mmCIF file of N, CA and C in Angstrom:
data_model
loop_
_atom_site.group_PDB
_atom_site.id
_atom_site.type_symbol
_atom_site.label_atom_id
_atom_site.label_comp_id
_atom_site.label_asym_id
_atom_site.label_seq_id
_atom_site.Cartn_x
_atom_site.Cartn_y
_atom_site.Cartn_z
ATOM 1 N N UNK A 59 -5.502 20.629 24.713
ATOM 2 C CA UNK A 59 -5.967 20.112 23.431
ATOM 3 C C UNK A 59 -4.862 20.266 22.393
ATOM 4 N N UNK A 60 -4.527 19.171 21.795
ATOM 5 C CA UNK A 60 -3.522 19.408 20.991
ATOM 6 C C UNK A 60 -3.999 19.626 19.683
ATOM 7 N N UNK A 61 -3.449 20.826 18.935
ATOM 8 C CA UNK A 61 -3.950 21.237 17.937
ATOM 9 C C UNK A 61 -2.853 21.132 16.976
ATOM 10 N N UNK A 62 -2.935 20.497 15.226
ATOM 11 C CA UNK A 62 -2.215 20.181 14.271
ATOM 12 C C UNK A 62 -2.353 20.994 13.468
ATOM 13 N N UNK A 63 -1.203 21.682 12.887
ATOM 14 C CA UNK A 63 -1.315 22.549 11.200
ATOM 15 C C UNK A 63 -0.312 22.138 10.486
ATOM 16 N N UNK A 64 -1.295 21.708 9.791
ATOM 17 C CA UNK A 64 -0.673 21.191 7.777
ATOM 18 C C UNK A 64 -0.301 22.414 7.114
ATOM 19 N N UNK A 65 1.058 22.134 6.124
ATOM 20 C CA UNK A 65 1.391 22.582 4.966
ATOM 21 C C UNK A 65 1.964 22.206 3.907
ATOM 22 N N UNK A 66 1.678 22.623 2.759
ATOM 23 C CA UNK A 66 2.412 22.413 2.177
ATOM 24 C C UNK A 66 1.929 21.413 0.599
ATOM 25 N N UNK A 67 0.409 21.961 1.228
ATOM 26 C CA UNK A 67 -0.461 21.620 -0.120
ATOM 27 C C UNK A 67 -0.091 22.184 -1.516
ATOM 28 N N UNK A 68 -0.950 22.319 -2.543
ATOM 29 C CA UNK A 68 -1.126 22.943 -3.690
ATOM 30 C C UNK A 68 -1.062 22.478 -5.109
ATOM 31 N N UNK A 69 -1.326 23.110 -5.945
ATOM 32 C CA UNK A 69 -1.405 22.278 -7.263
ATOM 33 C C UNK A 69 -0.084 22.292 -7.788
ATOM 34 N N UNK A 70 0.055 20.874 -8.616
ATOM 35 C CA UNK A 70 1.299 20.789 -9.268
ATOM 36 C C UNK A 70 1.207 20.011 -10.623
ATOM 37 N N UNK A 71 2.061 19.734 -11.219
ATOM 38 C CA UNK A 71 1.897 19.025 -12.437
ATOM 39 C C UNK A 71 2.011 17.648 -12.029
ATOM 40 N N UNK A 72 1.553 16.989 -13.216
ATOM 41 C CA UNK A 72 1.763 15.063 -12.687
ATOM 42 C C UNK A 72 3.277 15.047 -13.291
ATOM 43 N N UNK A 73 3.809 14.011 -12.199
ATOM 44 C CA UNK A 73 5.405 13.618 -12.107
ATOM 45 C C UNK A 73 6.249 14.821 -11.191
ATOM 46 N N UNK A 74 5.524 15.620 -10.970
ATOM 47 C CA UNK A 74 6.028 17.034 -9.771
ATOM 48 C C UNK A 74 6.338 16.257 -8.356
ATOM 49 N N UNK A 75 6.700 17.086 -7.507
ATOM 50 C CA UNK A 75 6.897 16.428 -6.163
ATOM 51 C C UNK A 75 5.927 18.040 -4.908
ATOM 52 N N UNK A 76 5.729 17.298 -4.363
ATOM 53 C CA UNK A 76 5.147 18.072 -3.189
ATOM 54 C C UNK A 76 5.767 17.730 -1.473
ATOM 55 N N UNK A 77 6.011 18.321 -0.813
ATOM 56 C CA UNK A 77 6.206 17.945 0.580
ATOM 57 C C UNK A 77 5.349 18.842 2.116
ATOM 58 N N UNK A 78 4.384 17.588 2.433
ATOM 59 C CA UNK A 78 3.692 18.073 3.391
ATOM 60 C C UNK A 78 4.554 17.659 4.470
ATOM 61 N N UNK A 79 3.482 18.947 5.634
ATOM 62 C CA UNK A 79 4.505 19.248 6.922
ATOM 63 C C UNK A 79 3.161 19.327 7.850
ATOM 64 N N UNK A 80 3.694 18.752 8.876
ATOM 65 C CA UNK A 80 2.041 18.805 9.985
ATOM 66 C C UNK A 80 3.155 18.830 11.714
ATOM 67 N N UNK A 81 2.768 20.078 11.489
ATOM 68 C CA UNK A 81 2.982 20.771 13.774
ATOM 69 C C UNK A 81 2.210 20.097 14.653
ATOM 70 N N UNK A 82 2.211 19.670 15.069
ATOM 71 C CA UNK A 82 1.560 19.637 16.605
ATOM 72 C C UNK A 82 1.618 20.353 18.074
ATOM 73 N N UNK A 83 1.021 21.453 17.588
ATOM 74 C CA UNK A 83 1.213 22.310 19.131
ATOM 75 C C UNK A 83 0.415 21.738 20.403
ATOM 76 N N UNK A 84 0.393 22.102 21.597
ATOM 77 C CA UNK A 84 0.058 22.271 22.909
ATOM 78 C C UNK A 84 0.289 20.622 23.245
ATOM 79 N N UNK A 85 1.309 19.971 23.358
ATOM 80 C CA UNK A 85 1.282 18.952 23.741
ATOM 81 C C UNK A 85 2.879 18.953 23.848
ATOM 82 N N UNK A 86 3.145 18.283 25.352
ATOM 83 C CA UNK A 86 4.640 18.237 25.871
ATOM 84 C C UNK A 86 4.700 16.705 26.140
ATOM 85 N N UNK A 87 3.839 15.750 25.519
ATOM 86 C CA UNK A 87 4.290 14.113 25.571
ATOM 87 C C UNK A 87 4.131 14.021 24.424
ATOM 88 N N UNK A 88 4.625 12.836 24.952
ATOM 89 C CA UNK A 88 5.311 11.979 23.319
ATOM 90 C C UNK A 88 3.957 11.245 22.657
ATOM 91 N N UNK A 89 4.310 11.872 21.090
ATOM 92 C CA UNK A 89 3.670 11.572 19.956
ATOM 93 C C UNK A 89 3.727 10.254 20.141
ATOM 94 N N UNK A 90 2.980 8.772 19.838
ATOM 95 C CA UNK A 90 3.549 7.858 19.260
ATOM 96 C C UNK A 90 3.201 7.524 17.809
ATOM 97 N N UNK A 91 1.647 7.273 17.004
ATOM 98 C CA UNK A 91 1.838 7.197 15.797
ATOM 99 C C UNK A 91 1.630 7.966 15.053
ATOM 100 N N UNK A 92 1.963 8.505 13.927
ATOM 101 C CA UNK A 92 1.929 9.575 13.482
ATOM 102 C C UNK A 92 1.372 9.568 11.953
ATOM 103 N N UNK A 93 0.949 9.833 10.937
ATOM 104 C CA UNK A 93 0.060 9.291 9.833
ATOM 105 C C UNK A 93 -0.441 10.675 8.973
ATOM 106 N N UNK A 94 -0.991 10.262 7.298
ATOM 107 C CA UNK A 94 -1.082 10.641 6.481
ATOM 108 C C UNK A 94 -2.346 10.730 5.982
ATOM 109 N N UNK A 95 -3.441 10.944 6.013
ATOM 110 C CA UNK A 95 -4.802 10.147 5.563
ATOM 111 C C UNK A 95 -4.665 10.611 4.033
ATOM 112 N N UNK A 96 -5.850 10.547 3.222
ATOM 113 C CA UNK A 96 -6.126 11.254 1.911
ATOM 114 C C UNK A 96 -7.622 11.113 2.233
ATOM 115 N N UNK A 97 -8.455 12.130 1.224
ATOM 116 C CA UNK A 97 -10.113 11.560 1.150
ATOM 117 C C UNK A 97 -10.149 12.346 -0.749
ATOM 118 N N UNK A 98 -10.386 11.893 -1.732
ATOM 119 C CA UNK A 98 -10.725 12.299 -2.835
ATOM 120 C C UNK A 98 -12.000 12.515 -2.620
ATOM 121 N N UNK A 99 -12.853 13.207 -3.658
ATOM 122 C CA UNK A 99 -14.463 13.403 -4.060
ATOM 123 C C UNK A 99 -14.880 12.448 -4.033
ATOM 124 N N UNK A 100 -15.863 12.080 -3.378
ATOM 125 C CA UNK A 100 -16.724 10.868 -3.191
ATOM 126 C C UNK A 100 -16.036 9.743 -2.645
ATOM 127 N N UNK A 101 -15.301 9.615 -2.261
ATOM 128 C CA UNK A 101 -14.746 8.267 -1.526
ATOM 129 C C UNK A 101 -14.447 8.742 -0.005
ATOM 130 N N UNK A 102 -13.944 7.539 0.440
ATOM 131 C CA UNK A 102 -13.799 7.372 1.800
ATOM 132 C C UNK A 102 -12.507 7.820 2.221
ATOM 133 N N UNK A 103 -12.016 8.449 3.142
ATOM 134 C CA UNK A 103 -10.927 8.804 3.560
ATOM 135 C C UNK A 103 -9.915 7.429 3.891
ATOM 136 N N UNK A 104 -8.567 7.427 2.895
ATOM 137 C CA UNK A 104 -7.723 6.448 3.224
ATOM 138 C C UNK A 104 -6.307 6.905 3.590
ATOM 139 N N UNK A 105 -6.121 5.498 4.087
ATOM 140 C CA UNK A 105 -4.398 5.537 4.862
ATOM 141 C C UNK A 105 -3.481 5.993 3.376
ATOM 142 N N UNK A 106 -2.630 7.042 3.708
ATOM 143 C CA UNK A 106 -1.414 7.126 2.676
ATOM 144 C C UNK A 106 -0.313 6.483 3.268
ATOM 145 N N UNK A 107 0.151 6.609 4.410
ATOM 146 C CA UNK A 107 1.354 5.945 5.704
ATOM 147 C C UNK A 107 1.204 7.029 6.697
ATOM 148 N N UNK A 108 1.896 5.562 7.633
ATOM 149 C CA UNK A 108 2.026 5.774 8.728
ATOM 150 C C UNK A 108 3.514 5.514 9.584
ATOM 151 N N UNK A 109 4.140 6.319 10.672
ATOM 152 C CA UNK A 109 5.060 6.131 11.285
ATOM 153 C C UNK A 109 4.648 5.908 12.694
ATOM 154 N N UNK A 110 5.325 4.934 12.947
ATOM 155 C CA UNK A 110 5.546 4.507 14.761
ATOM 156 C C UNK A 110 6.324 5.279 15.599
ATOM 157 N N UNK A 111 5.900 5.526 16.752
ATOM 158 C CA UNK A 111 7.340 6.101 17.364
ATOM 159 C C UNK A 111 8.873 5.663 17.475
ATOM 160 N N UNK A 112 8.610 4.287 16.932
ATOM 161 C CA UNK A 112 10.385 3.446 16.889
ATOM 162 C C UNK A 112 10.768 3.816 15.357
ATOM 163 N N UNK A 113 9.699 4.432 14.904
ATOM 164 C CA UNK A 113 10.763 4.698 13.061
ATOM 165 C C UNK A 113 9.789 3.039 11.922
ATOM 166 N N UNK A 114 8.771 2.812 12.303
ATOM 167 C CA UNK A 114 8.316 1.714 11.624
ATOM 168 C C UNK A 114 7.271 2.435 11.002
ATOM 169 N N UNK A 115 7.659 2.235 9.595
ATOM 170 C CA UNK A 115 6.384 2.861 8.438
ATOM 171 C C UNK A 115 5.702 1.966 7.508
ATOM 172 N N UNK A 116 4.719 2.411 7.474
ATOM 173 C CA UNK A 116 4.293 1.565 6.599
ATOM 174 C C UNK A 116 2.658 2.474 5.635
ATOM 175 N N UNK A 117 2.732 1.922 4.279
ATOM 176 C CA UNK A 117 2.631 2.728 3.000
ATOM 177 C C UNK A 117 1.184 2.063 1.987
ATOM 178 N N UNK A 118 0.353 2.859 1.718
ATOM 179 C CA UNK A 118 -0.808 2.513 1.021
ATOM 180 C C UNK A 118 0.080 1.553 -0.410
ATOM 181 N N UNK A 119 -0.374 0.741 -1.107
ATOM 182 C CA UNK A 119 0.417 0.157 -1.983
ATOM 183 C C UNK A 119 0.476 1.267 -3.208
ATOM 184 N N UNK A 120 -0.440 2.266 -3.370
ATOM 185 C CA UNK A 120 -0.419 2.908 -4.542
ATOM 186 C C UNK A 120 0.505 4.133 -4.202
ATOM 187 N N UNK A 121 1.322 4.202 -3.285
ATOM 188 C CA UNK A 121 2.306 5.010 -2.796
ATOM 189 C C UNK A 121 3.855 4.504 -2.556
ATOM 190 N N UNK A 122 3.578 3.480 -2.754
ATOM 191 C CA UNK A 122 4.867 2.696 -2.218
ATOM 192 C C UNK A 122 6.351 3.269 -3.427
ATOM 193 N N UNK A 123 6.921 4.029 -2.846
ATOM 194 C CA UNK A 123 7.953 4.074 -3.858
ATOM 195 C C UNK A 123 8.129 5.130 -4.379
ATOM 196 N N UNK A 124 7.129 5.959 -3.947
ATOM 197 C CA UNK A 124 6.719 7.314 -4.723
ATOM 198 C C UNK A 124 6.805 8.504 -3.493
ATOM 199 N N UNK A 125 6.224 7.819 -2.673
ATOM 200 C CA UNK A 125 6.178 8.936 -1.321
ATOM 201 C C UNK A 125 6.946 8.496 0.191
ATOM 202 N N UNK A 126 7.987 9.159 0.536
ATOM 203 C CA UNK A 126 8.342 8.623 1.996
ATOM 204 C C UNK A 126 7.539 9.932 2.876
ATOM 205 N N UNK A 127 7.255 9.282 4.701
ATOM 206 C CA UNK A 127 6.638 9.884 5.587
ATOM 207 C C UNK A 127 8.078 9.555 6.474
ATOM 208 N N UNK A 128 8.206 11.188 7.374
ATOM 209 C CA UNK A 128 9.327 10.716 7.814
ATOM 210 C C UNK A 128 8.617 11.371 9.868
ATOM 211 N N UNK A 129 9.645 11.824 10.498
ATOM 212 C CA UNK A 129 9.230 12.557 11.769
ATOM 213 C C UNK A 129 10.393 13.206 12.312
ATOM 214 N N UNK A 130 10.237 14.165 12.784
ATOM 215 C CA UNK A 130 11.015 14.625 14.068
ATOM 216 C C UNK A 130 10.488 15.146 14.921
ATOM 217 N N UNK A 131 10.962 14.324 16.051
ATOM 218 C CA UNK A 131 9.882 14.287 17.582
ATOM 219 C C UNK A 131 10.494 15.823 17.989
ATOM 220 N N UNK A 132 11.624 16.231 18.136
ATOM 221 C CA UNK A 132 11.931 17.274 18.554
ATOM 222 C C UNK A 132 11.328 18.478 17.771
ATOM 223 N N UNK A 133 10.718 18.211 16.871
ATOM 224 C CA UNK A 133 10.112 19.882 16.556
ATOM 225 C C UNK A 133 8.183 19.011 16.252
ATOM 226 N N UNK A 134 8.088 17.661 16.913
ATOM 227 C CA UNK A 134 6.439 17.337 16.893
ATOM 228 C C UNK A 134 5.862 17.442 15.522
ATOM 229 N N UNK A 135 6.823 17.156 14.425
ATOM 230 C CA UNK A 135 6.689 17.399 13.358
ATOM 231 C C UNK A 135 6.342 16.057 12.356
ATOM 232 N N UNK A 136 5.457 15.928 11.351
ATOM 233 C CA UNK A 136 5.534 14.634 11.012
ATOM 234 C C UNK A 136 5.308 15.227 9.263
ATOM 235 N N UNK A 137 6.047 14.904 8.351
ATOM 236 C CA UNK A 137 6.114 15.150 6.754
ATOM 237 C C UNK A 137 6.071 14.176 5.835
ATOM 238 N N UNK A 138 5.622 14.529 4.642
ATOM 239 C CA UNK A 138 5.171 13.519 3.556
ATOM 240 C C UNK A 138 5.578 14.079 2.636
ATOM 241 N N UNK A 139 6.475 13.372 2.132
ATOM 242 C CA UNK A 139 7.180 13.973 0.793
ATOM 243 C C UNK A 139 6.873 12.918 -0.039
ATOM 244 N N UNK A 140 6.286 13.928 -1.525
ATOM 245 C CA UNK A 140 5.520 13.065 -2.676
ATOM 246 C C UNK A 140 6.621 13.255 -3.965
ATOM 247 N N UNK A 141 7.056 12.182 -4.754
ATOM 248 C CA UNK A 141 7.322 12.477 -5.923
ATOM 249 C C UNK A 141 6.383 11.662 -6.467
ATOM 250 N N UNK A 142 7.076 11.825 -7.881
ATOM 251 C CA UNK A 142 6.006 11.184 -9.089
ATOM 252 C C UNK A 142 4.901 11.151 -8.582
ATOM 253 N N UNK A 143 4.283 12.680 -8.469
ATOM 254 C CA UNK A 143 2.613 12.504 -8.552
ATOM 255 C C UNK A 143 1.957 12.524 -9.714
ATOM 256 N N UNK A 144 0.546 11.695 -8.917
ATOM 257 C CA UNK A 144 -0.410 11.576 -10.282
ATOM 258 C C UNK A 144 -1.349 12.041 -10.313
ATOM 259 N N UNK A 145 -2.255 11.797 -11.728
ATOM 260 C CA UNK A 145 -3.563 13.252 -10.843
ATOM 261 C C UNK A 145 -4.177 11.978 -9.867
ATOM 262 N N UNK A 146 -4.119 10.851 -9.856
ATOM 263 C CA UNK A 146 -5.348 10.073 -8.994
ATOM 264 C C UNK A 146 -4.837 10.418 -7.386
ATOM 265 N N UNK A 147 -3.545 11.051 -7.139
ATOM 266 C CA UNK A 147 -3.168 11.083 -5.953
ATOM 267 C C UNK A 147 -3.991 12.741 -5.306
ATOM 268 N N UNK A 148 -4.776 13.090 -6.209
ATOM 269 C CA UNK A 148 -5.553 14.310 -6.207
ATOM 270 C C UNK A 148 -6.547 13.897 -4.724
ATOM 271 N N UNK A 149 -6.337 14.854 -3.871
ATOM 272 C CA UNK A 149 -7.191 14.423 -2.594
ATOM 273 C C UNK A 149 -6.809 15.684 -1.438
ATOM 274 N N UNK A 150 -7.943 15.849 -0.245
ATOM 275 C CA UNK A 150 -7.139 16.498 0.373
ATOM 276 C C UNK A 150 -6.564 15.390 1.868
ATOM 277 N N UNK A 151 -5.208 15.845 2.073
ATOM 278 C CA UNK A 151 -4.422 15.167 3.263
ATOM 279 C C UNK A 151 -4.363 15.822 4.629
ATOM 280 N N UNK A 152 -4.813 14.878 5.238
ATOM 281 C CA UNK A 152 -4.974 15.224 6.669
ATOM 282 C C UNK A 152 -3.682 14.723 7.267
ATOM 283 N N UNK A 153 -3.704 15.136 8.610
ATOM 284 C CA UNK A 153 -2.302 14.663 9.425
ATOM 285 C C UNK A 153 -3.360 14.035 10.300
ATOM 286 N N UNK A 154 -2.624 13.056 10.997
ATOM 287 C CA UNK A 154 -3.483 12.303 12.749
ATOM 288 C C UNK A 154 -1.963 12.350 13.198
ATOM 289 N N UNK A 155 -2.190 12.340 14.350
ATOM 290 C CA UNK A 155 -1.194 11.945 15.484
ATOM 291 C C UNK A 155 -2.164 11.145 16.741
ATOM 292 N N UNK A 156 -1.205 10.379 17.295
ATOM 293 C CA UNK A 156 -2.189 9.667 18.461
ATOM 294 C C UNK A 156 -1.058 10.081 19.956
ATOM 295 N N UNK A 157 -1.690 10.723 20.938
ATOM 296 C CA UNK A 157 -0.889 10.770 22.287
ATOM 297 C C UNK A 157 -1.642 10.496 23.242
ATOM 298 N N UNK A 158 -1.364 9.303 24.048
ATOM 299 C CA UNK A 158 -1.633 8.694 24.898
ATOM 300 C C UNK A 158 -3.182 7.851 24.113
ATOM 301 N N UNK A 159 -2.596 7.595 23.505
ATOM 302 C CA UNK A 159 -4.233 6.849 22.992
ATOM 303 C C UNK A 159 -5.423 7.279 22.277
ATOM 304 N N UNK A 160 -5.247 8.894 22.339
ATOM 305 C CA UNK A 160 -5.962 9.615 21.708
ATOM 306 C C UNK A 160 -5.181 10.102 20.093
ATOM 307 N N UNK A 161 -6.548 10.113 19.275
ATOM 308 C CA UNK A 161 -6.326 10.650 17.862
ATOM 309 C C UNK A 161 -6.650 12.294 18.053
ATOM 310 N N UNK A 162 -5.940 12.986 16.926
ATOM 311 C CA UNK A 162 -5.769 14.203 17.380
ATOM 312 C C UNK A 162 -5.608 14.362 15.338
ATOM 313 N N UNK A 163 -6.672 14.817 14.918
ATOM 314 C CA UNK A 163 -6.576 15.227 13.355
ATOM 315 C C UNK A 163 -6.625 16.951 12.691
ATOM 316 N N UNK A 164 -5.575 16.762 11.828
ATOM 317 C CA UNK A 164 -5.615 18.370 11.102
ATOM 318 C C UNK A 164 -6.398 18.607 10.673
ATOM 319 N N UNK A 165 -6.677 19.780 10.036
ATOM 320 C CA UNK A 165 -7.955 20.529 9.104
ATOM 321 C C UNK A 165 -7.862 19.745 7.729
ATOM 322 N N UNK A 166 -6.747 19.851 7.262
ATOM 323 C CA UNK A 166 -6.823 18.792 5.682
ATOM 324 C C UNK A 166 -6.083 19.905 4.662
ATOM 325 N N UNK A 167 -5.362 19.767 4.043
ATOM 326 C CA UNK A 167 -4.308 20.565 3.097
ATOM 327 C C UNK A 167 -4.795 20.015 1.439
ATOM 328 N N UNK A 168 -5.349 20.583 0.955
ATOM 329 C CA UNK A 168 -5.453 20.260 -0.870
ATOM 330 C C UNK A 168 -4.240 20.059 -1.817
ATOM 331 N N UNK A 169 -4.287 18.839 -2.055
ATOM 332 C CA UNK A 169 -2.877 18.490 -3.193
ATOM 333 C C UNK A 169 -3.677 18.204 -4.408
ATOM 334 N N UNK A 170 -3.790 18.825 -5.457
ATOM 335 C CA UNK A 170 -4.000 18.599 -6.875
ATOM 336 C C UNK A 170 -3.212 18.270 -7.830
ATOM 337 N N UNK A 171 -3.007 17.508 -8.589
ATOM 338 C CA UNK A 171 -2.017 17.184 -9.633
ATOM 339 C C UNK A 171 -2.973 17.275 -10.993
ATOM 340 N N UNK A 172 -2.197 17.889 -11.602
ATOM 341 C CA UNK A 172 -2.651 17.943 -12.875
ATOM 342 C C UNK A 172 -2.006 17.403 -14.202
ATOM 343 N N UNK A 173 -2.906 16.832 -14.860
ATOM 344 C CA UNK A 173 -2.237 15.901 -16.339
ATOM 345 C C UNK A 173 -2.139 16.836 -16.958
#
């Protein structure tokens, strides 16, 4: 069972930067997509980005420009580095990874921004 731990939550000011980090232990095959969710209070859990195993990302539009998602397969690692946050980017972020077809999701890390 492959198990994921997030870091790298916490509160910050708006226009601050944050950088999440998500492990993937017990798994010796290859990651292929690798991803960001968000879920705020009362809404539905959404895509922030996502990476392919060839390096193809792609970015919620209210992120575009503000946050890159990057990977390194050799440490099963997949990160989200935020600048210019806002408070609406207030949510907590999950990691997914998919191996062999299966989704495989973190516990969820709290990012708060404050005005």
């Amino acid at each position: 069972q492959v198990q994921l731990v997030e870091s790298g939550g916490g509160l910050v000011q708006a226009g601050g930067s944050l950088r999440l980090s998500c492990v993937a232990y017990r798994t010796i095959f290859r990651i292929s997509r690798m991803g960001w969710y968000c879920q705020a209070p009362g809404k539905q859990r959404e895509l922030v980005a996502d990476i392919s195993s060839g390096g193809s990302t792609n970015y919620a539009d209210s992120v575009k420009g503000r946050f890159t998602i990057s990977r390194d397969d050799a440490k099963n690692t997949v990160y989200l580095q935020m600048n210019s946050l806002k408070p609406e980017d207030t949510a907590v972020y999950s990691c997914l990874v998919v191996v062999f077809g299966k989704e495989y999701w973190g516990q969820g890390t709290q990012v708060t921004v404050s005005s």
